[in-house]
PDB file of C-alpha atoms and ligand atoms in Angstrom:
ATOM      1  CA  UNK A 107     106.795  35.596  12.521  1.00  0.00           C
ATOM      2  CA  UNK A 108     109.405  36.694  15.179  1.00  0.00           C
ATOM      3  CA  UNK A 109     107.932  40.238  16.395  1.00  0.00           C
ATOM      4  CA  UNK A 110     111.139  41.617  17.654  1.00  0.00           C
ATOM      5  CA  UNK A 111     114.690  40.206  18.632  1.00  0.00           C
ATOM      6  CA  UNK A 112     116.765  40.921  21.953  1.00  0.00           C
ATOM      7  CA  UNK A 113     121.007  40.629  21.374  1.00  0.00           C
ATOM      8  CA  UNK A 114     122.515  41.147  24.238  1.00  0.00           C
ATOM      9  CA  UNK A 115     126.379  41.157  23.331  1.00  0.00           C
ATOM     10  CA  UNK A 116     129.369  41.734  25.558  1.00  0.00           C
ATOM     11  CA  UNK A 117     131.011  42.664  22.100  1.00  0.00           C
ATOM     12  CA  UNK A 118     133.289  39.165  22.426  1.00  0.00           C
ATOM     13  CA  UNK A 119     134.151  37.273  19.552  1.00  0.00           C
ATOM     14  CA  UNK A 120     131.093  34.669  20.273  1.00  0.00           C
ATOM     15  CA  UNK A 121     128.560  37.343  20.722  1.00  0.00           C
ATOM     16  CA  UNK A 122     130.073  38.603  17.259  1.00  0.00           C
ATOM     17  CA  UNK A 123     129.409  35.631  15.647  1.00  0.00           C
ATOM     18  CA  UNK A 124     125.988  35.791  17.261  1.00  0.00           C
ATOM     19  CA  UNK A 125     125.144  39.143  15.385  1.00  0.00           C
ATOM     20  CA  UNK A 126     125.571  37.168  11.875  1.00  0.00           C
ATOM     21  CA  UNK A 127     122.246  35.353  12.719  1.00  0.00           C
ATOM     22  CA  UNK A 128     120.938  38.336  14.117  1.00  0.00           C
ATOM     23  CA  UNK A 129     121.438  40.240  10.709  1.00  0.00           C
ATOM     24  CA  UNK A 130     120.298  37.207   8.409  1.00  0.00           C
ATOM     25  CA  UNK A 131     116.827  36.835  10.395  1.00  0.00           C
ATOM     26  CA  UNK A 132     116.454  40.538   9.775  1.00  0.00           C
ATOM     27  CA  UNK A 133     117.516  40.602   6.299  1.00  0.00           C
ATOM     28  CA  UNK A 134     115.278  37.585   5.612  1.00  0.00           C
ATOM     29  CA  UNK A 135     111.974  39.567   7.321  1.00  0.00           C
ATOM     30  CA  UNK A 136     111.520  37.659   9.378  1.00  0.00           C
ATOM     31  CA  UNK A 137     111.429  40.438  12.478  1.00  0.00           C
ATOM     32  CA  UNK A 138     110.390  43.856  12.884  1.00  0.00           C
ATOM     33  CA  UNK A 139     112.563  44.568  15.145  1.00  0.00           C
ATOM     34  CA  UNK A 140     116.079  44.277  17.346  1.00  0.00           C
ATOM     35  CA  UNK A 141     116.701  45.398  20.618  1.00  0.00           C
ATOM     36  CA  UNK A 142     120.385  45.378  20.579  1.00  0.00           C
ATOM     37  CA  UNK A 143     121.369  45.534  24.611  1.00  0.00           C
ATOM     38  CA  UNK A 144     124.914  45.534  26.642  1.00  0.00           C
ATOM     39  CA  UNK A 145     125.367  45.214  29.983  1.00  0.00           C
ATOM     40  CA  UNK A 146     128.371  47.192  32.021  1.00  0.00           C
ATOM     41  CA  UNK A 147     128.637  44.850  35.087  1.00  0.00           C
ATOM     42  CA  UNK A 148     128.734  46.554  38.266  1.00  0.00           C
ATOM     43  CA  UNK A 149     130.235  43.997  39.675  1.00  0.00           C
ATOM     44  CA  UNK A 150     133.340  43.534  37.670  1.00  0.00           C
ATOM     45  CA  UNK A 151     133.069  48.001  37.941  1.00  0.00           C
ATOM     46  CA  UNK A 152     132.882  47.975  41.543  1.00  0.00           C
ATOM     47  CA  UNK A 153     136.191  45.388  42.384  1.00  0.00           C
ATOM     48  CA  UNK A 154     138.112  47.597  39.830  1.00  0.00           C
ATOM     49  CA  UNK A 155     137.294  50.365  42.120  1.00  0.00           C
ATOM     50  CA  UNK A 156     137.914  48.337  45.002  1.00  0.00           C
ATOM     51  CA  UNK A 157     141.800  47.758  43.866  1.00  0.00           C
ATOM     52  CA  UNK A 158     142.449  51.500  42.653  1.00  0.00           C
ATOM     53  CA  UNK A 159     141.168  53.503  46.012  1.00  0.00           C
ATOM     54  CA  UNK A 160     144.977  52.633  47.315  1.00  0.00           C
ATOM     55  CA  UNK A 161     146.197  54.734  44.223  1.00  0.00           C
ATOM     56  CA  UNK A 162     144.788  58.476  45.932  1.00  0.00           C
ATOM     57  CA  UNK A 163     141.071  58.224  44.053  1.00  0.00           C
ATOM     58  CA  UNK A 164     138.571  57.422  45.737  1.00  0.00           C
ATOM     59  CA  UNK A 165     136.900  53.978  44.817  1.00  0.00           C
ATOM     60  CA  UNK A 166     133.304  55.922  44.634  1.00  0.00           C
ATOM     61  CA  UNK A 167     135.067  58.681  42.260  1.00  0.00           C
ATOM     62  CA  UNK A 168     136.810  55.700  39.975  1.00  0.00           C
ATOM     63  CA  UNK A 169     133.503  53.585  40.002  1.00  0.00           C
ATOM     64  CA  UNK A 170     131.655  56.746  38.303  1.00  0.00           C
ATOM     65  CA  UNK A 171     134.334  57.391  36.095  1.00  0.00           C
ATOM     66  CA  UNK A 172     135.022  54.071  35.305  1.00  0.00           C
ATOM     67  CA  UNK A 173     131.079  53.457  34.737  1.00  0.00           C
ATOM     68  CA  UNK A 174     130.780  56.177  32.246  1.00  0.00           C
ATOM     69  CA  UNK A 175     133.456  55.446  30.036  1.00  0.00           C
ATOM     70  CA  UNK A 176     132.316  52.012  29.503  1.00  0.00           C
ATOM     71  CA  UNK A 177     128.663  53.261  29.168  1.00  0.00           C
ATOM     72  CA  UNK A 178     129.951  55.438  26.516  1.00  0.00           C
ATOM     73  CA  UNK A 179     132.139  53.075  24.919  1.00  0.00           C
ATOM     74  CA  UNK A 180     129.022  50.742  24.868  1.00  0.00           C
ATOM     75  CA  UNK A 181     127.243  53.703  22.989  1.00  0.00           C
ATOM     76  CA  UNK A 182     129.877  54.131  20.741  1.00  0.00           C
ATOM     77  CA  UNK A 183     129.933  50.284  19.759  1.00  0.00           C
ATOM     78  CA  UNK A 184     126.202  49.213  19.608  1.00  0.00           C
ATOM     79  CA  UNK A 185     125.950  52.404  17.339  1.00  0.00           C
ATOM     80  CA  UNK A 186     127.844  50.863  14.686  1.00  0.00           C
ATOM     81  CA  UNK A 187     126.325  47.829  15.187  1.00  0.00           C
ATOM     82  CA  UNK A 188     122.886  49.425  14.841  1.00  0.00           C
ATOM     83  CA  UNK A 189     123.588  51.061  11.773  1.00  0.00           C
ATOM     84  CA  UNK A 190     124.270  47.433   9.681  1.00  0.00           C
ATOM     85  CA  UNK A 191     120.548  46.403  10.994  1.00  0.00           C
ATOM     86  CA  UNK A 192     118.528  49.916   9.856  1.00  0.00           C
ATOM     87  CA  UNK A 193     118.467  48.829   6.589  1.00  0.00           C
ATOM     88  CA  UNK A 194     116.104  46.151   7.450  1.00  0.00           C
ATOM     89  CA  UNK A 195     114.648  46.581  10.499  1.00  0.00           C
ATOM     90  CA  UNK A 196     113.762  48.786  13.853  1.00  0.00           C
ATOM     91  CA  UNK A 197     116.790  48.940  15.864  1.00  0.00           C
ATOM     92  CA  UNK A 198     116.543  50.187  19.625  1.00  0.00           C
ATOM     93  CA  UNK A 199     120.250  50.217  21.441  1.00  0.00           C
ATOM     94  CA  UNK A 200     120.284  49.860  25.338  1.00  0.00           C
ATOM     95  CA  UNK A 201     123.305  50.126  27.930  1.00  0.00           C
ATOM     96  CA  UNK A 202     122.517  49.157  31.099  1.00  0.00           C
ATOM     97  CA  UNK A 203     124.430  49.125  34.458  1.00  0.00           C
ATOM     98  CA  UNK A 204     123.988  46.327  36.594  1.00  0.00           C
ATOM     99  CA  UNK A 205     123.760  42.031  36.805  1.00  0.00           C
ATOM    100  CA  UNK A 206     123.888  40.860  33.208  1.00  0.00           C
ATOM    101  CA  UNK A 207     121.345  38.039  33.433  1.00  0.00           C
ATOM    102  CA  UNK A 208     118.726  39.912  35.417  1.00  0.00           C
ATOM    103  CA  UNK A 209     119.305  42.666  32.966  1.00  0.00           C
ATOM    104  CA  UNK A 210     118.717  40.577  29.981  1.00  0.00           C
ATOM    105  CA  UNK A 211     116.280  38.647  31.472  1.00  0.00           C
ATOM    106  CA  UNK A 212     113.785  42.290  32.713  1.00  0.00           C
ATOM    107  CA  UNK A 213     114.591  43.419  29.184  1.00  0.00           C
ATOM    108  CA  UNK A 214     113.139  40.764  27.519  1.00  0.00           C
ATOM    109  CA  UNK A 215     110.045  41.144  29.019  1.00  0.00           C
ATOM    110  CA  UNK A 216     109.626  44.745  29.564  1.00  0.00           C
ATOM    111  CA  UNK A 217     110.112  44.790  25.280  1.00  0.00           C
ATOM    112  CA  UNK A 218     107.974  41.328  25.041  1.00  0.00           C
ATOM    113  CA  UNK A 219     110.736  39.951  22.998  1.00  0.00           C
ATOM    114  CA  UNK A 220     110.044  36.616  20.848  1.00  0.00           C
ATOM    115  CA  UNK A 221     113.567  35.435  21.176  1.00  0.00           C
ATOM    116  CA  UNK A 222     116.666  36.103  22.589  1.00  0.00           C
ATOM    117  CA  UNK A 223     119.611  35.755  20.182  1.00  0.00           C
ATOM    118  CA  UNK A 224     123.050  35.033  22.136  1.00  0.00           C
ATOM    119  CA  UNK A 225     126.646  33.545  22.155  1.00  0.00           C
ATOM    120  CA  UNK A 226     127.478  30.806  23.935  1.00  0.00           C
ATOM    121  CA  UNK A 227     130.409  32.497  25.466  1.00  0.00           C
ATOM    122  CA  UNK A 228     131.748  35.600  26.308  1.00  0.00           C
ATOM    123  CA  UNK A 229     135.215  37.294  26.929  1.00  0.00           C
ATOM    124  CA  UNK A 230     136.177  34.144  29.343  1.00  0.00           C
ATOM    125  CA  UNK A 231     135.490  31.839  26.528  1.00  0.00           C
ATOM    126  CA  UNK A 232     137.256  29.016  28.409  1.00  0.00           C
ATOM    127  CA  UNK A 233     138.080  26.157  26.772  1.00  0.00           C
ATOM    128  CA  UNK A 234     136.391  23.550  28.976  1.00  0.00           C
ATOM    129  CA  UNK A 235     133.453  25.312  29.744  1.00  0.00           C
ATOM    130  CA  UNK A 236     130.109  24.306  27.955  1.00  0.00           C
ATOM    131  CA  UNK A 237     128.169  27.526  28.735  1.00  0.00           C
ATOM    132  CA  UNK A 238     129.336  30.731  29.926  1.00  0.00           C
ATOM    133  CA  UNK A 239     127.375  31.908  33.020  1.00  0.00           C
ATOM    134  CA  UNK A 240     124.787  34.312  31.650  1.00  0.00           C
ATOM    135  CA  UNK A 241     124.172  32.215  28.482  1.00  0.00           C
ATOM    136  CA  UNK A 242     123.753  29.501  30.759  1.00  0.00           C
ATOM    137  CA  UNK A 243     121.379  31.343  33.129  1.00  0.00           C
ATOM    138  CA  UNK A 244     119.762  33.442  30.070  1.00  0.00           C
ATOM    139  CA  UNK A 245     118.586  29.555  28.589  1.00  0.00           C
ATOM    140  CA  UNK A 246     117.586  28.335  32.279  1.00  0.00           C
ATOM    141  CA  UNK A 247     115.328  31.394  32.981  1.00  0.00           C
ATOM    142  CA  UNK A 248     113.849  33.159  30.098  1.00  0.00           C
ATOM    143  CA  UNK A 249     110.379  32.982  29.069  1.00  0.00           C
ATOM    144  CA  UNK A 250     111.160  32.916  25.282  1.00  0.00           C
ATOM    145  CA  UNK A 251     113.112  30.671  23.324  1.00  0.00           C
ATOM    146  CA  UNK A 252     116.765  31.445  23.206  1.00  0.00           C
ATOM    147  CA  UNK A 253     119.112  30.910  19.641  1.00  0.00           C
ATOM    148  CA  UNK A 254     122.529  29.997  21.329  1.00  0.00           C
ATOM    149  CA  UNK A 255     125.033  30.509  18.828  1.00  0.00           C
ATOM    150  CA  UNK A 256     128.042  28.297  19.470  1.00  0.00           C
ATOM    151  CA  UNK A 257     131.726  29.793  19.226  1.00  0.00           C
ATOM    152  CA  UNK A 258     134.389  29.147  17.064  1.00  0.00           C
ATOM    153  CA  UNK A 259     136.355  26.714  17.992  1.00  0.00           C
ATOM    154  CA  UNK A 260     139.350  28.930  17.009  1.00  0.00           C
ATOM    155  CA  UNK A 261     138.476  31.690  19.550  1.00  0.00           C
ATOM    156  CA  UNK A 262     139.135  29.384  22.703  1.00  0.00           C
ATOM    157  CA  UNK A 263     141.415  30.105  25.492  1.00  0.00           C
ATOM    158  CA  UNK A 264     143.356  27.401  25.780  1.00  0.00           C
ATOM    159  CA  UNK A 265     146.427  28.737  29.138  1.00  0.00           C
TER     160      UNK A 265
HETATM  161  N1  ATP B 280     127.533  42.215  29.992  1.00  0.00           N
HETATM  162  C1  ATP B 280     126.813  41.646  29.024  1.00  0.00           C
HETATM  163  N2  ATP B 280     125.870  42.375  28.379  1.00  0.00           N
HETATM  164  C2  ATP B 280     125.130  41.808  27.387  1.00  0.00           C
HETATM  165  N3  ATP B 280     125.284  40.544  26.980  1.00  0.00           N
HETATM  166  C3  ATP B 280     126.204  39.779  27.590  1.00  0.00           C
HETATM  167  C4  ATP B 280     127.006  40.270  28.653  1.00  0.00           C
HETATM  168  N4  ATP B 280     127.828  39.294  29.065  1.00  0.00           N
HETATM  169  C5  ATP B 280     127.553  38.218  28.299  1.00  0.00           C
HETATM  170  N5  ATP B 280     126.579  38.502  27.405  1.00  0.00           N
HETATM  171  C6  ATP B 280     126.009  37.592  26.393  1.00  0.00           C
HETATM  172  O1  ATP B 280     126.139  36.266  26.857  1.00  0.00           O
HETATM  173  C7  ATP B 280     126.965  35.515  25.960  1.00  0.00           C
HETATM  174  C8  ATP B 280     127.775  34.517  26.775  1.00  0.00           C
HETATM  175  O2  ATP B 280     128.659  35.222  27.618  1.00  0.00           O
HETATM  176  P1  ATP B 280     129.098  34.659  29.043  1.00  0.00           P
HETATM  177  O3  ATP B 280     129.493  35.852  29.867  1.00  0.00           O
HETATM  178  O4  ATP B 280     128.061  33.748  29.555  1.00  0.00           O
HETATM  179  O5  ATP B 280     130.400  33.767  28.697  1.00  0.00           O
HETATM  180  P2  ATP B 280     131.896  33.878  29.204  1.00  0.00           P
HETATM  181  O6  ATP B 280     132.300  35.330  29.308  1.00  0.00           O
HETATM  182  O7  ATP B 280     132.703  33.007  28.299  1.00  0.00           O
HETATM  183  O8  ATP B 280     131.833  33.219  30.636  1.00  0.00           O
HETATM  184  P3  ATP B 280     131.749  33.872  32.110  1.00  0.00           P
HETATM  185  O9  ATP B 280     131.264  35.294  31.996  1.00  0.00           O
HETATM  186  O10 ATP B 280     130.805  32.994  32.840  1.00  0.00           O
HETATM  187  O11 ATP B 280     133.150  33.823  32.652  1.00  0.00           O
HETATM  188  C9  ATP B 280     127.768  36.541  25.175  1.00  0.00           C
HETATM  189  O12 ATP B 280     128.171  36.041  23.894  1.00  0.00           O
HETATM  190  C10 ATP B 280     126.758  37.669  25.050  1.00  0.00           C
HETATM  191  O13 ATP B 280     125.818  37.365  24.012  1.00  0.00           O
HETATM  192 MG1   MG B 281     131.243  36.753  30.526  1.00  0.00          MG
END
């Protein structure tokens, strides 16, 4: 018996495909219940505000802006998502801000997950690339077993 899942999605086609499994181990009983998380990089936030403080705003003002939108956004999304799992099981939605491994990683064992349920890429999704970076990490570090789900083929980027 798993006692509770962790997705972590970055909404990408991969992590998509990731939710399938996600929904057939709940629909089959075999958890009680999903933490469904997303990450808004700060990172990735903070260079976008690096580039627009030429354009008049400052970057501090843009990076707050900029955060809550895609906080919200991330609301707005894992919502939905939630409300195909509550049929069959707990569902508790997170948005964090912040590194997207470290993230996944605390919040796997601050909700003493039993597996972590992830794509194997992201929105890169290059072609030649085995692993994206956080799956990569995500398998190297965490203290549970990890279901990688592997994208489809058809998804690649292939510039
Ligand atoms: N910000 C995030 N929040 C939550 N989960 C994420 C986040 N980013 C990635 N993930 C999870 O990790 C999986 C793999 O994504 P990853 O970012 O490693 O690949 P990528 O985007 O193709 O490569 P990279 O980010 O290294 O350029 C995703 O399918 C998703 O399940
Ligand atoms: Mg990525």
């Amino acid at each position: 018996m798993l006692d509770s899942i962790l997705y972590p999605t970055d909404f990408s086609d991969c992590s998509t495909k990731a939710f399938e499994y996600v929904k057939a181990l709940c629909r089959s009983k075999i958890s009680k219940k999903v933490v469904m998380l997303h990450v808004v990089n700060r990172k990735r936030v903070e260079s976008m505000a690096q580039g627009v403080a030429w354009f008049g705003e400052t970057a501090l003002e843009f990076e707050k802006e900029f955060k809550e939108r895609l906080t919200r956004e991330a609301e707005e999304k894992l919502e939905k998502l939630a409300e195909e799992l509550r049929q069959c099981t707990d569902v508790k939605t997170l948005v964090e801000y912040g590194n997207p491994v470290k993230l996944i990683l605390k919040t796997a064992e601050e909700e003493n997950v039993s597996v972590i349920v992830i794509g194997s890429h992201g929105r890169s999704n290059f072609e030649e690339v085995l692993l994206g970076s956080v799956s990569e990490e995500v398998v190297r570090k965490a203290k549970v077993p990890v279901l990688v789900v592997k994208r489809d083929m058809r998804d690649v980027k292939t510039d």
